[in-house]
CSV table of C-alpha atoms and ligand atoms in Angstrom, one decimal:
chain,number,residue,atom,x,y,z
G,1,MET,CA,0.0,0.0,0.0
G,2,ILE,CA,1.5,3.3,-1.1
G,3,ASP,CA,-0.1,6.6,0.0
G,4,PRO,CA,-0.3,9.8,-2.1
G,5,PHE,CA,3.0,11.0,-0.7
G,6,GLY,CA,4.9,7.9,-1.7
G,7,ARG,CA,5.0,6.4,1.8
G,8,HIS,CA,4.6,2.6,2.2
G,9,VAL,CA,2.0,1.7,4.7
G,10,SER,CA,3.1,-1.5,6.3
G,11,TYR,CA,2.2,-1.1,10.0
G,12,LEU,CA,-1.3,-1.5,11.4
G,13,ARG,CA,-2.2,-0.6,15.0
G,14,VAL,CA,-5.5,-1.9,16.2
G,15,SER,CA,-7.4,-0.7,19.2
G,16,VAL,CA,-9.2,-4.0,20.2
G,17,THR,CA,-11.2,-2.3,22.9
G,18,ASP,CA,-11.7,1.3,24.1
G,19,ARG,CA,-12.0,0.0,27.7
G,20,CYS,CA,-9.2,0.1,30.2
G,21,ASP,CA,-8.7,-0.8,33.9
G,22,PHE,CA,-6.6,2.4,34.4
G,23,ARG,CA,-7.6,6.0,33.9
G,24,CYS,CA,-4.2,7.7,33.3
G,25,VAL,CA,-4.7,11.5,33.8
G,26,TYR,CA,-3.3,12.5,30.4
G,27,CYS,CA,-5.3,9.8,28.5
G,28,MET,CA,-8.8,9.6,29.9
G,29,ALA,CA,-11.2,11.5,32.0
G,30,GLU,CA,-12.2,9.7,35.2
G,31,ASP,CA,-15.8,9.3,34.1
G,32,MET,CA,-15.4,8.0,30.6
G,33,THR,CA,-18.4,6.8,28.6
G,34,PHE,CA,-17.4,3.7,26.7
G,35,LEU,CA,-18.9,2.3,23.5
G,36,PRO,CA,-21.9,0.1,23.7
G,37,LYS,CA,-20.8,-3.5,23.1
G,38,ALA,CA,-23.0,-3.8,19.9
G,39,GLU,CA,-20.8,-1.2,18.2
G,40,VAL,CA,-17.6,-3.1,18.8
G,41,LEU,CA,-16.4,-5.6,16.2
G,42,SER,CA,-16.4,-9.2,17.3
G,43,LEU,CA,-13.1,-11.0,17.5
G,44,GLU,CA,-13.9,-12.9,14.3
G,45,GLU,CA,-14.5,-9.6,12.6
G,46,LEU,CA,-11.3,-8.1,13.9
G,47,ASP,CA,-9.4,-11.2,12.6
G,48,ARG,CA,-11.0,-10.8,9.2
G,49,LEU,CA,-10.2,-7.1,9.0
G,50,CYS,CA,-6.6,-7.4,10.2
G,51,SER,CA,-6.1,-10.3,7.8
G,52,ALA,CA,-7.3,-8.2,4.9
G,53,PHE,CA,-4.6,-5.6,5.8
G,54,VAL,CA,-2.0,-8.4,6.0
G,55,ASP,CA,-3.1,-9.5,2.5
G,56,LYS,CA,-2.6,-6.0,1.3
G,57,GLY,CA,1.0,-5.9,2.6
G,58,VAL,CA,0.9,-5.0,6.3
G,59,ARG,CA,4.1,-6.6,7.9
G,60,LYS,CA,3.7,-5.4,11.5
G,61,LEU,CA,0.5,-5.6,13.6
G,62,ARG,CA,0.2,-4.0,17.1
G,63,LEU,CA,-2.7,-4.6,19.3
G,64,THR,CA,-3.5,-1.8,21.7
G,65,GLY,CA,-6.5,0.0,23.2
G,66,GLY,CA,-7.8,0.9,25.8
G,67,GLU,CA,-6.2,-2.1,27.5
G,68,PRO,CA,-6.0,-5.0,25.0
G,69,LEU,CA,-5.6,-7.6,27.7
G,70,VAL,CA,-8.9,-6.7,29.4
G,71,ARG,CA,-10.8,-7.7,26.2
G,72,ARG,CA,-12.6,-11.0,26.9
G,73,ASP,CA,-11.0,-13.9,24.9
G,74,ILE,CA,-8.3,-11.7,23.5
G,75,MET,CA,-5.9,-14.7,23.3
G,76,TRP,CA,-8.2,-16.3,20.7
G,77,LEU,CA,-7.6,-13.3,18.4
G,78,ILE,CA,-3.8,-13.2,19.1
G,79,ARG,CA,-3.5,-17.0,18.4
G,80,ARG,CA,-5.5,-16.6,15.2
G,81,LEU,CA,-3.4,-13.7,14.0
G,82,GLY,CA,-0.3,-15.7,14.9
G,83,ARG,CA,-0.9,-17.8,11.8
G,84,HIS,CA,0.4,-14.9,9.6
G,85,LEU,CA,3.7,-15.2,11.5
G,86,ASP,CA,3.8,-18.9,10.6
G,87,THR,CA,3.2,-18.3,6.9
G,88,GLY,CA,5.8,-15.4,6.9
G,89,ALA,CA,3.1,-12.9,5.7
G,90,LEU,CA,3.7,-10.9,8.9
G,91,ASP,CA,7.1,-10.0,10.4
G,92,GLU,CA,5.8,-9.0,13.8
G,93,LEU,CA,2.7,-9.3,16.0
G,94,THR,CA,3.0,-7.2,19.1
G,95,LEU,CA,1.1,-5.5,21.9
G,96,THR,CA,1.1,-2.3,23.9
G,97,THR,CA,-0.2,-2.9,27.4
G,98,ASN,CA,-0.3,-1.3,30.8
G,99,GLY,CA,1.0,-4.6,32.3
G,100,SER,CA,-1.8,-5.1,34.8
G,101,GLN,CA,-2.8,-8.5,33.3
G,102,LEU,CA,0.6,-9.6,32.1
G,103,ALA,CA,1.3,-12.1,34.9
G,104,ARG,CA,-1.7,-14.0,33.6
G,105,PHE,CA,-1.0,-13.8,29.9
G,106,ALA,CA,2.8,-13.6,29.4
G,107,ASP,CA,3.4,-17.3,28.6
G,108,GLU,CA,0.4,-17.5,26.2
G,109,LEU,CA,1.6,-14.4,24.4
G,110,LYS,CA,5.0,-15.9,23.9
G,111,ALA,CA,3.5,-19.2,22.7
G,112,ALA,CA,1.4,-17.3,20.2
G,113,GLY,CA,4.5,-16.0,18.5
G,114,MET,CA,5.0,-12.6,20.2
G,115,ARG,CA,8.7,-11.7,20.6
G,116,ARG,CA,8.6,-8.3,22.2
G,117,ILE,CA,6.0,-6.1,23.9
G,118,ASN,CA,5.7,-2.5,25.0
G,119,VAL,CA,4.6,-1.9,28.6
G,120,SER,CA,3.6,1.6,29.8
G,121,VAL,CA,5.2,2.6,33.1
G,122,ASP,CA,5.3,6.3,33.9
G,123,THR,CA,6.8,6.2,37.4
G,124,LEU,CA,8.4,3.8,39.8
G,125,ASP,CA,6.9,5.4,42.8
G,126,PRO,CA,3.9,3.3,43.9
G,127,GLU,CA,1.9,6.3,45.2
G,128,ARG,CA,2.6,8.4,42.2
G,129,PHE,CA,1.7,5.5,40.0
G,130,THR,CA,-1.7,5.2,41.5
G,131,ARG,CA,-2.2,9.0,41.3
G,132,LEU,CA,-1.2,9.1,37.7
G,133,THR,CA,-3.2,6.0,36.6
G,134,ARG,CA,-6.0,6.8,39.1
G,135,TRP,CA,-6.8,3.0,39.5
G,136,GLY,CA,-3.4,1.2,38.9
G,137,LYS,CA,-1.2,-0.7,41.3
G,138,LEU,CA,2.6,-0.6,40.5
G,139,ASP,CA,3.3,-4.0,42.2
G,140,LYS,CA,0.9,-5.7,39.9
G,141,VAL,CA,2.6,-4.2,36.9
G,142,LEU,CA,6.1,-5.1,38.2
G,143,ALA,CA,4.9,-8.7,38.7
G,144,GLY,CA,3.6,-8.7,35.1
G,145,LEU,CA,7.0,-7.5,33.9
G,146,GLU,CA,8.7,-10.2,35.8
G,147,ALA,CA,6.4,-12.8,34.2
G,148,ALA,CA,7.0,-11.4,30.7
G,149,ARG,CA,10.7,-11.6,31.2
G,150,ARG,CA,10.5,-15.1,32.5
G,151,ALA,CA,8.4,-16.0,29.4
G,152,GLY,CA,11.2,-14.7,27.2
G,153,LEU,CA,9.5,-11.6,25.9
G,154,GLU,CA,11.7,-8.6,25.1
G,155,ILE,CA,10.3,-5.6,26.9
G,156,LYS,CA,10.3,-1.9,26.0
G,157,ILE,CA,9.0,0.5,28.6
G,158,ASN,CA,6.9,3.5,27.4
G,159,THR,CA,6.9,6.5,29.6
G,160,VAL,CA,4.8,9.6,28.9
G,161,ALA,CA,6.7,12.7,30.1
G,162,VAL,CA,4.3,14.7,32.3
G,163,ARG,CA,5.6,18.1,33.5
G,164,GLY,CA,5.9,18.4,37.3
G,165,VAL,CA,4.8,14.7,37.8
G,166,ASN,CA,7.5,12.3,36.6
G,167,GLU,CA,10.1,14.6,35.1
G,168,HIS,CA,12.5,14.1,38.0
G,169,GLU,CA,12.3,10.3,37.6
G,170,PHE,CA,13.8,9.8,34.1
G,171,ASP,CA,17.3,9.2,35.5
G,172,ASP,CA,15.9,6.5,37.8
G,173,LEU,CA,13.9,5.0,35.0
G,174,ILE,CA,17.0,4.8,32.7
G,175,ALA,CA,19.0,3.2,35.5
G,176,TRP,CA,16.2,0.7,36.3
G,177,CYS,CA,15.8,-0.2,32.7
G,178,GLY,CA,19.5,-0.8,32.5
G,179,ILE,CA,19.4,-3.2,35.4
G,180,GLU,CA,16.3,-5.0,34.2
G,181,GLY,CA,17.4,-5.2,30.6
G,182,PHE,CA,14.6,-3.1,29.2
G,183,ASP,CA,14.7,-0.5,26.4
G,184,LEU,CA,12.9,2.7,27.3
G,185,THR,CA,11.0,5.2,25.2
G,186,LEU,CA,9.9,8.7,26.4
G,187,ILE,CA,6.8,10.1,24.8
G,188,GLU,CA,5.5,13.7,24.6
G,189,THR,CA,1.9,14.2,25.7
G,190,MET,CA,-0.4,14.8,22.7
G,191,PRO,CA,-3.6,16.9,22.7
G,192,LEU,CA,-6.1,14.0,22.1
G,193,GLY,CA,-9.5,14.2,23.7
G,194,ASP,CA,-10.9,16.1,26.6
G,195,ILE,CA,-9.3,14.8,29.8
G,196,GLY,CA,-11.0,17.1,32.2
G,197,GLY,CA,-7.7,18.8,32.9
G,198,ASP,CA,-5.2,21.2,31.4
G,199,ARG,CA,-2.8,19.9,28.9
G,200,VAL,CA,-0.6,23.0,29.0
G,201,GLU,CA,0.3,22.1,32.5
G,202,GLN,CA,1.2,18.5,31.5
G,203,TYR,CA,3.2,19.2,28.4
G,204,LEU,CA,7.0,18.7,28.7
G,205,PRO,CA,9.1,19.1,25.5
G,206,LEU,CA,11.5,16.2,25.1
G,207,SER,CA,14.1,18.4,23.5
G,208,LEU,CA,14.5,19.9,27.0
G,209,VAL,CA,14.5,16.4,28.6
G,210,ARG,CA,17.2,15.1,26.3
G,211,ALA,CA,19.4,18.1,27.0
G,212,ARG,CA,19.0,17.5,30.8
G,213,LEU,CA,19.7,13.7,30.4
G,214,ALA,CA,22.8,14.4,28.4
G,215,GLN,CA,24.4,16.0,31.4
G,216,ARG,CA,24.2,12.7,33.3
G,217,TRP,CA,24.3,10.0,30.6
G,218,THR,CA,26.4,9.5,27.5
G,219,LEU,CA,23.8,9.4,24.7
G,220,THR,CA,25.0,8.2,21.3
G,221,ASP,CA,22.7,8.6,18.3
G,222,ILE,CA,22.0,5.2,16.6
G,223,ASP,CA,20.3,4.2,13.4
G,224,TYR,CA,18.1,1.6,15.1
G,225,LYS,CA,14.5,1.6,13.8
G,226,SER,CA,11.7,-0.3,15.6
G,227,GLY,CA,9.2,0.3,12.8
G,228,GLY,CA,7.6,3.1,14.8
G,229,PRO,CA,8.1,6.8,15.2
G,230,ALA,CA,10.8,6.8,18.0
G,231,ARG,CA,14.4,8.1,17.4
G,232,TYR,CA,16.9,6.2,19.4
G,233,VAL,CA,20.1,6.8,21.3
G,234,ARG,CA,22.2,4.2,23.1
G,235,VAL,CA,22.8,5.0,26.8
G,236,GLU,CA,26.5,4.0,27.0
G,237,GLU,CA,26.5,3.5,30.8
G,238,THR,CA,23.7,0.9,30.6
G,239,GLY,CA,24.1,-0.4,27.0
G,240,LYS,CA,20.3,-0.1,26.5
G,241,ARG,CA,18.4,1.9,23.9
G,242,LEU,CA,16.5,5.1,24.8
G,243,GLY,CA,13.9,6.3,22.4
G,244,PHE,CA,12.2,9.7,22.0
G,245,ILE,CA,8.7,10.1,20.5
G,246,THR,CA,8.4,13.7,19.8
G,247,PRO,CA,5.1,14.5,17.9
G,248,MET,CA,5.1,18.0,19.3
G,249,THR,CA,8.7,19.2,19.1
G,250,HIS,CA,9.6,17.3,15.9
G,251,ASN,CA,7.1,16.3,13.3
G,252,PHE,CA,8.0,12.8,12.1
G,253,CYS,CA,5.2,12.5,9.6
G,254,GLU,CA,7.4,12.3,6.5
G,255,SER,CA,8.4,8.8,7.4
G,256,CYS,CA,4.9,7.7,8.7
G,257,ASN,CA,4.2,4.0,7.7
G,258,ARG,CA,1.2,3.6,10.0
G,259,VAL,CA,-2.6,3.5,10.0
G,260,ARG,CA,-4.9,2.9,13.0
G,261,LEU,CA,-8.0,0.8,13.3
G,262,THR,CA,-10.5,1.3,16.1
G,263,CYS,CA,-12.5,-1.5,17.7
G,264,THR,CA,-15.5,-0.3,15.8
G,265,GLY,CA,-13.8,-0.8,12.4
G,266,THR,CA,-13.0,2.9,11.8
G,267,LEU,CA,-9.7,3.4,10.1
G,268,TYR,CA,-7.8,6.6,10.9
G,269,MET,CA,-5.1,7.3,8.5
G,270,CYS,CA,-3.4,9.8,10.9
G,271,LEU,CA,-3.5,9.9,14.7
G,272,GLY,CA,-3.8,13.7,14.7
G,273,GLN,CA,-6.5,14.2,12.0
G,274,ASP,CA,-10.2,13.6,11.9
G,275,ASP,CA,-10.6,12.0,8.5
G,276,ALA,CA,-11.5,8.3,8.7
G,277,ALA,CA,-13.0,5.4,6.7
G,278,ASP,CA,-15.8,3.3,8.0
G,279,LEU,CA,-14.7,-0.3,7.3
G,280,ARG,CA,-17.3,-1.9,9.5
G,281,SER,CA,-20.1,-1.5,7.1
G,282,VAL,CA,-18.0,-2.9,4.2
G,283,LEU,CA,-16.9,-5.7,6.4
G,284,ARG,CA,-20.5,-6.6,7.3
G,285,ASP,CA,-22.1,-6.0,3.9
G,286,GLY,CA,-19.4,-6.6,1.4
G,287,ASP,CA,-17.1,-9.4,0.2
G,288,ASP,CA,-13.3,-9.5,0.5
G,289,ALA,CA,-12.8,-7.6,-2.8
G,290,ALA,CA,-15.1,-4.8,-1.6
G,291,LEU,CA,-13.1,-4.7,1.7
G,292,ALA,CA,-9.8,-4.5,-0.2
G,293,ALA,CA,-11.1,-1.7,-2.4
G,294,ALA,CA,-12.3,0.3,0.7
G,295,ILE,CA,-8.8,-0.1,2.3
G,296,ASP,CA,-7.2,1.1,-1.0
G,297,GLU,CA,-9.5,4.1,-1.1
G,298,ALA,CA,-8.7,5.0,2.5
G,299,ILE,CA,-4.9,4.8,2.0
G,300,GLY,CA,-5.4,7.1,-1.0
G,301,ARG,CA,-6.6,9.7,1.5
G,302,LYS,CA,-3.8,9.4,4.0
G,303,PRO,CA,-2.9,13.0,5.0
G,304,LYS,CA,0.5,14.5,4.9
G,305,GLY,CA,0.7,14.9,8.6
G,306,HIS,CA,-0.7,16.2,11.9
G,307,ASP,CA,-0.5,19.7,13.3
G,308,PHE,CA,-0.6,19.3,17.1
G,309,VAL,CA,-0.2,22.5,19.1
G,310,ILE,CA,-0.2,22.8,22.9
G,311,ASP,CA,0.0,26.3,24.2
G,312,ARG,CA,-2.1,28.8,26.1
G,313,ARG,CA,-4.0,29.9,22.9
G,314,HIS,CA,-4.8,26.3,21.9
G,315,ARG,CA,-6.4,24.7,24.9
G,316,ALA,CA,-8.9,22.6,23.0
G,317,PRO,CA,-7.7,19.1,22.0
G,318,ALA,CA,-6.4,18.8,18.4
G,319,VAL,CA,-8.9,16.0,17.8
G,320,GLU,CA,-11.9,15.1,19.9
G,321,ARG,CA,-11.2,11.4,20.3
G,322,HIS,CA,-9.1,10.0,23.1
G,323,MET,CA,-5.9,8.0,22.6
G,324,SER,CA,-7.9,5.0,23.9
G,325,VAL,CA,-10.1,5.2,20.8
G,326,THR,CA,-7.4,5.4,18.1
G,327,GLY,CA,-5.0,3.2,20.1
G,328,GLY,CA,-1.8,4.7,21.4
P,401,SAM,N1,-3.5,0.4,27.8
P,401,SAM,C1,-2.3,0.2,27.0
P,401,SAM,C2,-1.1,1.0,27.7
P,401,SAM,O1,-1.3,1.5,28.7
P,401,SAM,O2,0.0,0.9,27.1
P,401,SAM,C3,-2.4,0.6,25.6
P,401,SAM,C4,-3.2,1.8,25.2
P,401,SAM,S1,-2.4,3.4,25.7
P,401,SAM,C5,-3.5,4.5,25.0
P,401,SAM,C6,-1.0,3.4,24.7
P,401,SAM,C7,0.1,4.4,25.1
P,401,SAM,O3,-0.4,5.7,24.8
P,401,SAM,C8,0.5,4.4,26.6
P,401,SAM,O4,1.9,4.4,26.6
P,401,SAM,C9,-0.1,5.8,27.1
P,401,SAM,O5,0.7,6.2,28.1
P,401,SAM,C10,0.0,6.6,25.8
P,401,SAM,N2,-0.9,7.8,25.8
P,401,SAM,C11,-2.2,7.9,26.1
P,401,SAM,N3,-2.7,9.1,26.0
P,401,SAM,C12,-1.6,9.9,25.5
P,401,SAM,C13,-1.5,11.2,25.2
P,401,SAM,N4,-2.5,12.1,25.2
P,401,SAM,N5,-0.3,11.7,24.7
P,401,SAM,C14,0.8,10.8,24.6
P,401,SAM,N6,0.7,9.5,25.0
P,401,SAM,C15,-0.5,9.0,25.4
């Protein structure tokens, strides 16, 4: 699949549910209204839709949410999609998770063909963790990480940089990841959805963070690409990779290879734009050829990029939907 700007689209991110067992302050409001179950695609429908993308050339599939591991019978879908790894049609099947259910699922994920996963951890302080996630417990996530490591999964930690909340912990997180053998990626907060709070207060530019970290750590630029938007350095003192995802301070749209599917079958061609394609109606009413044609039509509308702004004049979110809808 090639979009109007000549970019190959080979990476599909799928939000398998909009529900989550956490309520992270930069992601959701506390009193979220979730989709009625009838609107959400069945696991069989998600399998058919994801497989249509694999047939069209997607090589990397990431399940996300909401929290993907709280969706009932999610392992059925993961095992089904694993067949594309066996045939060689897919290079990678992976997951972004908050880790709360990992202790239960780690072995099964590995058995289904997953090699590495992303786990979101914003702080190593148990009280701060519960304040930030509103409902989360750090010890449960740490137990999940231990289970994932024992299962043989490679782990990358995702940390959203929130001003005044976890900005003094990045050194500790780098050191901890070095000891545990995890890579780490820092992410700028993006203005997605109403969170019932002020994003200006939360926003911390990673250009500033990197400059601060460089005073303590030796950061060497490396060419490593994980297939996503992060730019990586190697932390010489730990030997682990540190990634920066900087949608606000550096626009990385020119190399965008991704599209995002929601759990209702809506395809967003850009995380930061509203244009979308309804694939659910084609999925339910049409044959495989109609579905393939609808996917082609959508890719033909992939926009050049997003234009996120967070400052005092732009207090409204760039797009109305939350990260949990499009899948972070
Ligand atoms: N529940 C899973 C998790 O916690 O990783 C998957 C979904 S979550 C939406 C995916 C990632 O998006 C998490 O790392 C989360 O911290 C991040 N995220 C959520 N809202 C964000 C925002 N407004 N800006 C930047 N990152 C955000």
